[in-house]
PDB file of C-alpha atoms in Angstrom:
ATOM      1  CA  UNK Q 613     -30.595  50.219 -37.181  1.00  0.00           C
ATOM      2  CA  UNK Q 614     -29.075  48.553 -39.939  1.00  0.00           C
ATOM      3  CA  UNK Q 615     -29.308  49.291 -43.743  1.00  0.00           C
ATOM      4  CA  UNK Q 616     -31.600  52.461 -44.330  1.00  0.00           C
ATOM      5  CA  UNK Q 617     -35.140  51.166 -44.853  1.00  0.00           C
ATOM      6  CA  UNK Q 618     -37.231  51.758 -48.153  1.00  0.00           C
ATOM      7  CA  UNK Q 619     -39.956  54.015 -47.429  1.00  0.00           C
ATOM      8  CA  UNK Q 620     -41.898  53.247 -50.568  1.00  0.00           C
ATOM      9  CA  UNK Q 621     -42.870  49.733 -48.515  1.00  0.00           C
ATOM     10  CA  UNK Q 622     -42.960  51.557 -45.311  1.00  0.00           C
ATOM     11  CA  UNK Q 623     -46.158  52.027 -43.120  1.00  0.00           C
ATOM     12  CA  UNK Q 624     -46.509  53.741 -40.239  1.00  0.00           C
ATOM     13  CA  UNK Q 625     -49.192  53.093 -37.652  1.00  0.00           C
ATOM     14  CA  UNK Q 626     -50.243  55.488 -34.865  1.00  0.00           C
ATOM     15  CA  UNK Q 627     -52.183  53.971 -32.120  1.00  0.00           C
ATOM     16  CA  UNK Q 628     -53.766  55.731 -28.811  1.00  0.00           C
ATOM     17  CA  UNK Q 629     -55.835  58.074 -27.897  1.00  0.00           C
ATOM     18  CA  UNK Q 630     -54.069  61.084 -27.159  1.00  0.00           C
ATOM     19  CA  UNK Q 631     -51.315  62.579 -29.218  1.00  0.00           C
ATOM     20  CA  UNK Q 632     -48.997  64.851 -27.507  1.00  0.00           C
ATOM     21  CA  UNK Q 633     -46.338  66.963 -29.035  1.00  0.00           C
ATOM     22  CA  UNK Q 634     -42.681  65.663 -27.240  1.00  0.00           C
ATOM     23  CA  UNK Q 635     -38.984  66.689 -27.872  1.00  0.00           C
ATOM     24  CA  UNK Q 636     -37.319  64.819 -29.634  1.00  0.00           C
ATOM     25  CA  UNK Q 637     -33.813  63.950 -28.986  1.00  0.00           C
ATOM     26  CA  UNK Q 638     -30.947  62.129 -31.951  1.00  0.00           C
ATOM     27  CA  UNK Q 639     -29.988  58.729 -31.776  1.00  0.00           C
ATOM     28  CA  UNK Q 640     -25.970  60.362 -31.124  1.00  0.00           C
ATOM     29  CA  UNK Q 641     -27.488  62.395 -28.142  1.00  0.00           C
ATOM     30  CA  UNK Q 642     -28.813  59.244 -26.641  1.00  0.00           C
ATOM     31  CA  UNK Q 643     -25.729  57.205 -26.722  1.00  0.00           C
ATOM     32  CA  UNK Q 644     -24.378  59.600 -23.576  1.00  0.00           C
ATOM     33  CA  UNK Q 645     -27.271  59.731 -21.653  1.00  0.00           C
ATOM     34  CA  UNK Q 646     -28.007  57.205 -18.850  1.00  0.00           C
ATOM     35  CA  UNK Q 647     -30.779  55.625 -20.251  1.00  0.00           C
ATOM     36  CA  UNK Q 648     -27.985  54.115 -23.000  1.00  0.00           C
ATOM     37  CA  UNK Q 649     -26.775  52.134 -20.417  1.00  0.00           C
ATOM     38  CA  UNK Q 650     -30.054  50.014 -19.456  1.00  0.00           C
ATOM     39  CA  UNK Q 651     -30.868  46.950 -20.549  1.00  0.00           C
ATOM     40  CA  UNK Q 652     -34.309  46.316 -21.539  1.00  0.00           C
ATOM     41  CA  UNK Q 653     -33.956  42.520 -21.762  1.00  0.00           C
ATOM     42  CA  UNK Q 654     -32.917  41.810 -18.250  1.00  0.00           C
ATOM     43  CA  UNK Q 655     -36.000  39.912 -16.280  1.00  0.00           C
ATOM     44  CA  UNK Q 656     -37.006  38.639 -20.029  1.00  0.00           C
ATOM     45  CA  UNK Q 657     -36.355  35.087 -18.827  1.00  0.00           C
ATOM     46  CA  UNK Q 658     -35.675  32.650 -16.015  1.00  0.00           C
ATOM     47  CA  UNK Q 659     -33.214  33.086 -12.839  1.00  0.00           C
ATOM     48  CA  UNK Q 660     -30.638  30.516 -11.978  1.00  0.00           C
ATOM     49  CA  UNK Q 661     -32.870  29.897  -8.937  1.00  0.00           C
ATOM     50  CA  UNK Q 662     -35.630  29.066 -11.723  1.00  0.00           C
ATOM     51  CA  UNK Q 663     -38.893  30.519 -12.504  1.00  0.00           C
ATOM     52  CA  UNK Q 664     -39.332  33.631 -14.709  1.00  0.00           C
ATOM     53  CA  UNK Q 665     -39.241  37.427 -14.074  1.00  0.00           C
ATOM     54  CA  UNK Q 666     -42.183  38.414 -16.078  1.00  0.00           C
ATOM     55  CA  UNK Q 667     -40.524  41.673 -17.753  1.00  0.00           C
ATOM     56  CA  UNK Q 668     -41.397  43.072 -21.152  1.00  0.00           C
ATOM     57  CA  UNK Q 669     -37.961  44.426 -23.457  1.00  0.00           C
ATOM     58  CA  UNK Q 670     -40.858  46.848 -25.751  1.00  0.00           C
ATOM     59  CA  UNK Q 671     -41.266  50.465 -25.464  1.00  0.00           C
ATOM     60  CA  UNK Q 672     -42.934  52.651 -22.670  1.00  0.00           C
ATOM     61  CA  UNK Q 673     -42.496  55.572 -20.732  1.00  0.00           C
ATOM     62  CA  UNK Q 674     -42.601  56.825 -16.808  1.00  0.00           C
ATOM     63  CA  UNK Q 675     -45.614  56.466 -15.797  1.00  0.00           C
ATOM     64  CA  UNK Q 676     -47.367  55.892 -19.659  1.00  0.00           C
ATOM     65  CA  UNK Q 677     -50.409  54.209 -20.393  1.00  0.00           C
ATOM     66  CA  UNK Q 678     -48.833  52.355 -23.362  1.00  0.00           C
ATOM     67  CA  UNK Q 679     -46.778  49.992 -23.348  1.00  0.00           C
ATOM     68  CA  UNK Q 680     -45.900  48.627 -27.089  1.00  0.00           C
ATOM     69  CA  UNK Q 681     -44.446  45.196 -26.787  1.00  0.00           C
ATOM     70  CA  UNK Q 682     -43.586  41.682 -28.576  1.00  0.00           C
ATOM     71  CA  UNK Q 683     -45.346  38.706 -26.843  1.00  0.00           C
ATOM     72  CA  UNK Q 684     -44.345  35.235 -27.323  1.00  0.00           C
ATOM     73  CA  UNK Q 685     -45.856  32.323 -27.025  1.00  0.00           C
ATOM     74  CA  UNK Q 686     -44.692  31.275 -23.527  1.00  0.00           C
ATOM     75  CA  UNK Q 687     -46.777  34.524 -22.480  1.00  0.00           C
ATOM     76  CA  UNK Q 688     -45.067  35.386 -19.395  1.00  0.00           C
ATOM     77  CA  UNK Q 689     -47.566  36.700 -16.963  1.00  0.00           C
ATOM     78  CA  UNK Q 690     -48.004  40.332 -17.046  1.00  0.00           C
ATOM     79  CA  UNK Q 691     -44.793  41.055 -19.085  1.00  0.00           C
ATOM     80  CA  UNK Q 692     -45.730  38.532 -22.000  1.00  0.00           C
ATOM     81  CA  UNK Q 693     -41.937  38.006 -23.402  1.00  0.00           C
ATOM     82  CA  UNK Q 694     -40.074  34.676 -22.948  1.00  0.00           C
ATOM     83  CA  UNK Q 695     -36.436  35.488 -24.628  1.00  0.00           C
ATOM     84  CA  UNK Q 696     -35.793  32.062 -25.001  1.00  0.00           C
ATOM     85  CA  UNK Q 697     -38.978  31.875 -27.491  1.00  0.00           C
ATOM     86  CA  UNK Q 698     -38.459  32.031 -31.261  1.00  0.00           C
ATOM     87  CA  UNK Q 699     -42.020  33.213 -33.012  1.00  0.00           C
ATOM     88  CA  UNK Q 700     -43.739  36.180 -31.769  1.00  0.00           C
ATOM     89  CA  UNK Q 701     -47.575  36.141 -31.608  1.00  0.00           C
ATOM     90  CA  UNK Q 702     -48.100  39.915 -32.065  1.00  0.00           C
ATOM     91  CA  UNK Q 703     -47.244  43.330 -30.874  1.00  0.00           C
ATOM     92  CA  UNK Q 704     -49.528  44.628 -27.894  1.00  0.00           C
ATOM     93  CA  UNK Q 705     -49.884  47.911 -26.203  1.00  0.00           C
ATOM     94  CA  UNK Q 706     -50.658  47.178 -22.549  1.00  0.00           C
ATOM     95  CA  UNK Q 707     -48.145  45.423 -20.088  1.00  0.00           C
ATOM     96  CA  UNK Q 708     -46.838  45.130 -17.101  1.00  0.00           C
ATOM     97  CA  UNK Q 709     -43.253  43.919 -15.557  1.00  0.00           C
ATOM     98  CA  UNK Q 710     -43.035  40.795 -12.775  1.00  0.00           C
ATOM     99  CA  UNK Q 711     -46.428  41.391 -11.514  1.00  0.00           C
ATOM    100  CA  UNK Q 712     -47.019  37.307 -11.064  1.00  0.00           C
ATOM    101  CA  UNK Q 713     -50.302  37.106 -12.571  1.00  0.00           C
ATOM    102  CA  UNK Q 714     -51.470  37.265 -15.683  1.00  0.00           C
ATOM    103  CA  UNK Q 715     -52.661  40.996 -16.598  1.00  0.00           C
ATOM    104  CA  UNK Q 716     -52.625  42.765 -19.641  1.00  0.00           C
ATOM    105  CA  UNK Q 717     -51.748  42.257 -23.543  1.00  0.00           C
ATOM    106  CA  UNK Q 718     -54.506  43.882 -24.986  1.00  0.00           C
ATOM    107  CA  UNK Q 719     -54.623  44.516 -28.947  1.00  0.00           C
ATOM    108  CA  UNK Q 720     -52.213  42.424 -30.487  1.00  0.00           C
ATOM    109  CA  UNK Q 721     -51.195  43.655 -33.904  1.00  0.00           C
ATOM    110  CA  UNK Q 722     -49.126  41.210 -36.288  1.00  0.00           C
ATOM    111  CA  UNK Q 723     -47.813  41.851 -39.798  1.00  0.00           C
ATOM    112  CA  UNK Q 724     -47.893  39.205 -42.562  1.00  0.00           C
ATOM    113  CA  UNK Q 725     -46.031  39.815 -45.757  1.00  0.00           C
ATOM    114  CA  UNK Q 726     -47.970  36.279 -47.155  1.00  0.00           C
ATOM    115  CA  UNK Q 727     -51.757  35.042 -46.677  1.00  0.00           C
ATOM    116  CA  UNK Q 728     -53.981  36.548 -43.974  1.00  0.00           C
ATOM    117  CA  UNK Q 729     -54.040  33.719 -41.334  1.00  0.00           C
ATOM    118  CA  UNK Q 730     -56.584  30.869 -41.195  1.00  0.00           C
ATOM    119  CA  UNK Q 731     -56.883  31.365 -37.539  1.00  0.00           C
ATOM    120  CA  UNK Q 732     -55.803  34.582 -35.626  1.00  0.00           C
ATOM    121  CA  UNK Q 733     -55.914  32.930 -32.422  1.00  0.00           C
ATOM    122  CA  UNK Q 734     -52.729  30.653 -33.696  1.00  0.00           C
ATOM    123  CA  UNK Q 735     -51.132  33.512 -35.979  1.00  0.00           C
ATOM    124  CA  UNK Q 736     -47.546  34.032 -34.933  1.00  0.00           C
ATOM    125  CA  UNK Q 737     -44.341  35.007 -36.980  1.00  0.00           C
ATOM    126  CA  UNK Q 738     -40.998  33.722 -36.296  1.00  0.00           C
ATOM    127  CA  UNK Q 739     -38.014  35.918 -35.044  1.00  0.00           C
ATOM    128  CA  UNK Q 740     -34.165  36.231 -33.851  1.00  0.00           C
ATOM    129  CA  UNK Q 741     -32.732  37.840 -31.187  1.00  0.00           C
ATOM    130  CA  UNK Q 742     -29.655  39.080 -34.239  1.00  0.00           C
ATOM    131  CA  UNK Q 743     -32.812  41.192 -35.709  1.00  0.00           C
ATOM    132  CA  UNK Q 744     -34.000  42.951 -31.913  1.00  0.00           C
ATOM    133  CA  UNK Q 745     -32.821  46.245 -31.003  1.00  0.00           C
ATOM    134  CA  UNK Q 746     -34.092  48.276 -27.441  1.00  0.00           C
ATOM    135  CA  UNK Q 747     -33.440  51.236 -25.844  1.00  0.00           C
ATOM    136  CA  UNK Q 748     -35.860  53.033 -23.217  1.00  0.00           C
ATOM    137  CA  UNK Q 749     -39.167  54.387 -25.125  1.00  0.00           C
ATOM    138  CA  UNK Q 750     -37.864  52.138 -28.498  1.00  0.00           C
ATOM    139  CA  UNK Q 751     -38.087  48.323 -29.783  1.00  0.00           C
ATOM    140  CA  UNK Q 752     -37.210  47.071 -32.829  1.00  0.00           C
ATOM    141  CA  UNK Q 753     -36.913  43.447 -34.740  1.00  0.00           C
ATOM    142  CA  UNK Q 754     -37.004  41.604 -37.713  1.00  0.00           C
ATOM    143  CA  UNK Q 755     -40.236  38.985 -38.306  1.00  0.00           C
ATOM    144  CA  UNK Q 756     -41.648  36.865 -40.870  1.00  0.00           C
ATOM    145  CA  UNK Q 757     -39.691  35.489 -43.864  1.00  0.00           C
ATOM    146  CA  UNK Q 758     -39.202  37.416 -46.172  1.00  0.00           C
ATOM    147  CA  UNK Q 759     -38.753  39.836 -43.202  1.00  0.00           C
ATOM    148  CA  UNK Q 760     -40.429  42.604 -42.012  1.00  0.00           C
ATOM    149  CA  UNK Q 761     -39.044  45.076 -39.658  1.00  0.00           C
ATOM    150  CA  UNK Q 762     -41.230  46.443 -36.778  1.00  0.00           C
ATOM    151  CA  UNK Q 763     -40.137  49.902 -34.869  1.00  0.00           C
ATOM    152  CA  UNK Q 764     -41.955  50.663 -32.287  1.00  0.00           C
ATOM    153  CA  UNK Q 765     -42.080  54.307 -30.120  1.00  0.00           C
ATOM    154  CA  UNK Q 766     -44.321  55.822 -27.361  1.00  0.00           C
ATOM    155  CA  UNK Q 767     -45.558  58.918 -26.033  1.00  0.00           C
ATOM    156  CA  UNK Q 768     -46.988  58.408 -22.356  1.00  0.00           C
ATOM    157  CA  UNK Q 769     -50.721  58.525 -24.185  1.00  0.00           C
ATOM    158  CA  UNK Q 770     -50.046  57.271 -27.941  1.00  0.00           C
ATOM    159  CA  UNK Q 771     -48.083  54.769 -29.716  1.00  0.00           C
ATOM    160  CA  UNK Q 772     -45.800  54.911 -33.206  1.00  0.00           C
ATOM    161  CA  UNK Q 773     -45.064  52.548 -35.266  1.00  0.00           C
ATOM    162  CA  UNK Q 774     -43.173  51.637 -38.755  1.00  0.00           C
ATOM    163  CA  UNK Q 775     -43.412  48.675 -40.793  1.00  0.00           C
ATOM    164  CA  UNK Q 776     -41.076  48.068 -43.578  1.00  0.00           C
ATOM    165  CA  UNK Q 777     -42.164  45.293 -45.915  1.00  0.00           C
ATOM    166  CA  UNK Q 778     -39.843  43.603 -48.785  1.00  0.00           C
ATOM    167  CA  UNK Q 779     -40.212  45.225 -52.337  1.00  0.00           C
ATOM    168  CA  UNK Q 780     -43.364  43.721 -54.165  1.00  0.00           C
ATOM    169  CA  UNK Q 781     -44.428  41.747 -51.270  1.00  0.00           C
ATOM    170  CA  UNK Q 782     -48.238  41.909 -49.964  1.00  0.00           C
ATOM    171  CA  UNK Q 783     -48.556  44.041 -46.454  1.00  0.00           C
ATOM    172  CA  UNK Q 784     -51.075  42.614 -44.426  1.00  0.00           C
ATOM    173  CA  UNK Q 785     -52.230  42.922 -40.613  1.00  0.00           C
ATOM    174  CA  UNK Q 786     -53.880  41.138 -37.871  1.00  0.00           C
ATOM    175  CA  UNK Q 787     -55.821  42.886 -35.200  1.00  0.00           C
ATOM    176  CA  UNK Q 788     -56.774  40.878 -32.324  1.00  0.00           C
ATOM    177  CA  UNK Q 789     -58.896  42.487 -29.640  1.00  0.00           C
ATOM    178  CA  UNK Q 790     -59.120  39.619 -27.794  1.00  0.00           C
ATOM    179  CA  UNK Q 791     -55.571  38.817 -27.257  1.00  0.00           C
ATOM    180  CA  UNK Q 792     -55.183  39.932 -23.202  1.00  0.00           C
ATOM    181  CA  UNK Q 793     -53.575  37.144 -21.452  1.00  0.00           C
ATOM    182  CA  UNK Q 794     -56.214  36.832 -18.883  1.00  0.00           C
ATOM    183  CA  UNK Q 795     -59.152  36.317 -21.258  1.00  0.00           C
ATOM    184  CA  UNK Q 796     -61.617  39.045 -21.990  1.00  0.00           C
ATOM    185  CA  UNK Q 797     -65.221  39.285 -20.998  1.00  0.00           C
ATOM    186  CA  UNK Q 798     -65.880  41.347 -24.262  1.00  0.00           C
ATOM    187  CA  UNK Q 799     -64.069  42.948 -27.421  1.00  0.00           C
ATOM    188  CA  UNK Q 800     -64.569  44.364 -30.921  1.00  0.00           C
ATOM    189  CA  UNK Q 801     -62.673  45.863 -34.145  1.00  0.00           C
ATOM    190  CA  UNK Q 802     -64.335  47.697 -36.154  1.00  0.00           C
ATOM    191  CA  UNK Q 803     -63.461  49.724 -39.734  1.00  0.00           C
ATOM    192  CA  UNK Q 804     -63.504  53.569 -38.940  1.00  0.00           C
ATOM    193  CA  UNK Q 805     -62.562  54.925 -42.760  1.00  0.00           C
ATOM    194  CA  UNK Q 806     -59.970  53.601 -44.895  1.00  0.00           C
ATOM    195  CA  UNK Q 807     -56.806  54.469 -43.086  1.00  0.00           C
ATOM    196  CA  UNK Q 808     -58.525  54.045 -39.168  1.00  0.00           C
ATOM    197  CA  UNK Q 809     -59.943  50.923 -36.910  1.00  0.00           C
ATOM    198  CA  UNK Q 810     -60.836  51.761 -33.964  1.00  0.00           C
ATOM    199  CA  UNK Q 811     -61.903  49.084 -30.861  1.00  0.00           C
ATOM    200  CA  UNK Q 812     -62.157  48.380 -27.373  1.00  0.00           C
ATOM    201  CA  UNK Q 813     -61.637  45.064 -24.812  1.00  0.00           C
ATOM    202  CA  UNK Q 814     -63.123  44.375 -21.385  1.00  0.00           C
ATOM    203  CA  UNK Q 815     -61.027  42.486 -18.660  1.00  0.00           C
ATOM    204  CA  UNK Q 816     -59.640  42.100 -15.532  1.00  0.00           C
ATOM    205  CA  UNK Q 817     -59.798  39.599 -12.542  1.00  0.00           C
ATOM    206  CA  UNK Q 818     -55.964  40.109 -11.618  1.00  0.00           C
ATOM    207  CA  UNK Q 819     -54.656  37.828  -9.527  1.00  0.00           C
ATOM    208  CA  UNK Q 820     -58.137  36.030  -9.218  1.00  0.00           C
ATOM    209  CA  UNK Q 821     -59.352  39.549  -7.857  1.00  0.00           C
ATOM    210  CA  UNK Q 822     -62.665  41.208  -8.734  1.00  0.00           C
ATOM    211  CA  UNK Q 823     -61.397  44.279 -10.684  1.00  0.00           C
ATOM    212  CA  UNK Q 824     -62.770  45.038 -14.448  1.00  0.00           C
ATOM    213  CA  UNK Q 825     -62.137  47.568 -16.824  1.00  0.00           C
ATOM    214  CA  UNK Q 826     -62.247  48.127 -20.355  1.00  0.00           C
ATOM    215  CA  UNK Q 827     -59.723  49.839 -23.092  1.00  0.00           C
ATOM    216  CA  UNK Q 828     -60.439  51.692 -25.669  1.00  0.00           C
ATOM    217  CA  UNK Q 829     -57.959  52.377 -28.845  1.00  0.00           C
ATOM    218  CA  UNK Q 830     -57.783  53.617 -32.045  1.00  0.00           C
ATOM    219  CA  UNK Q 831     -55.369  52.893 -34.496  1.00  0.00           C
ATOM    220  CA  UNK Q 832     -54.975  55.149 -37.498  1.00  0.00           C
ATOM    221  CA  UNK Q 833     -52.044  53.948 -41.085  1.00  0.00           C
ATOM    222  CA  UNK Q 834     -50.804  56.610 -42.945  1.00  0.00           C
ATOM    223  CA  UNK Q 835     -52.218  54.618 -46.286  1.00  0.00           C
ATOM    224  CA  UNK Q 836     -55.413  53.593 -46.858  1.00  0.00           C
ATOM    225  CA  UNK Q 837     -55.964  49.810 -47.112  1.00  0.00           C
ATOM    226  CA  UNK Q 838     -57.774  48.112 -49.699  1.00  0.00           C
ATOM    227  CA  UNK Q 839     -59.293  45.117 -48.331  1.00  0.00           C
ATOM    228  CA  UNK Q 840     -60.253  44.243 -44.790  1.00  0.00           C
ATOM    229  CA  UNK Q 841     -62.168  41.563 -43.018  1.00  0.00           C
ATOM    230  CA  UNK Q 842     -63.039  40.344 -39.206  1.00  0.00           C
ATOM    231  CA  UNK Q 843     -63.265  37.169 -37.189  1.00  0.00           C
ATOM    232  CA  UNK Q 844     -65.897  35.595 -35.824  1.00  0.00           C
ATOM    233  CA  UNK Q 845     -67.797  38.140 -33.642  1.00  0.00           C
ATOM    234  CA  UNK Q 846     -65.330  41.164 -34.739  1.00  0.00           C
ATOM    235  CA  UNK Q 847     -63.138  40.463 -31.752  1.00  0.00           C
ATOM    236  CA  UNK Q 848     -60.526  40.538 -34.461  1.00  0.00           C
ATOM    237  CA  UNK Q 849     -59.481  41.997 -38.028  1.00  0.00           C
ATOM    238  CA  UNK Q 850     -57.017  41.930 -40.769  1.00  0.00           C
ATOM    239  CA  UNK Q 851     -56.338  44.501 -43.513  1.00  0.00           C
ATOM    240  CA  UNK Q 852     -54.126  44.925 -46.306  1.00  0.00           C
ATOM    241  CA  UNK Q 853     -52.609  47.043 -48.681  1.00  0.00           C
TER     242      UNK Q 853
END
């Protein structure tokens, strides 16, 4: 994981709706079992017959209702990841691998170490594949300039997160609610307390298909921000600290 990161500029974000108590297992304990020898890039881009796979490289579990992943701006249908792409457009929880249509994305979250963006609909950081680590259940990379590194975790209910921004720099983040692939019907942020936003999105039509549903999540820091602000309608929000 590279150079031990500086917890004094560390945040950590916990986002579901469910938090279950897990095992936990080392890093050195990993390295032996099976799951060290997956790769969770493969299907991230084209085939030499052409066309993409649609697979996501973030974190998830069997069978989990979270699935905490980059997307790019190619937005690969369903699995949202392009590896050839070089800026990432934010960090969402739901996905879903080679399904062919577009599905999924919901609640992209983005951290900015600069100026909350102009327009969230356009906000994106840039990336490289030297900075990306992934193992089953983990994700990590590099983005922004000066960087900021993003570590990402699951539980089959819940999501974990930490952010580690340079010394002295400003820690800001974008919420966007509306930020499922297939469009959205209806969404909302809103400010809990201090440390909590909660919100929900309403989507569907798979495939051209008639299905709806909406999601729900909260999203709690373990510091309190100072400032916050929405978009538009409050489909989206930033905060800082």
């Amino acid at each position: 994981m590279g150079n031990k990161p500086n917890m004094r500029n560390a945040l950590m974000l916990f986002a579901g709706c469910v938090v279950l108590a897990l095992p936990t297992q080392t890093r050195a304990a990993a390295y032996f079992a099976p799951t060290a020898m997956v790769d969770t890039f493969g299907g991230t881009s084209g085939t030499p017959v052409g066309g993409p796979i649609d697979t996501f490289p973030g974190a998830d579990v069997p069978f989990g209702m979270v699935q905490w992943s980059p997307d790019t701006p190619s937005q690969n249908a369903g699995g949202g990841y392009e590896y050839t792409d070089r800026q990432i457009t934010g960090f969402s929880l739901t996905h879903l691998s080679g399904p062919g249509c577009n599905v999924f994305g919901d609640f992209g979250v983005l951290p900015f170490s600069g100026g909350i963006p102009t327009d969230v609909n356009t906000a994106r950081q840039p990336f490289s594949h030297a900075t990306e680590e992934s193992a089953p259940g983990w994700y990590a990379v590099s983005v922004g300039d000066p960087q900021i590194r993003a570590e990402l975790s699951v539980t089959p209910h819940t999501g974990i997160a930490r952010f580690t921004f340079p010394p002295n720099a400003a820690a800001n983040f974008v919420f966007n609610a509306a930020s499922n692939q297939a469009g959205v019907t209806d969404a909302r942020v809103q400010m809990e307390n201090s440390r909590e936003i909660s919100g929900s999105a309403s989507s569907g039509y798979f495939c051209g298909m008639f299905d709806r549903y909406t999601v729900f999540f909260v999203a709690r820091f373990s510091r309190a921000f100072t400032s916050y602000g929405t978009w538009g309608s409050s489909r989206a929000a930033w905060v800082s600290f």
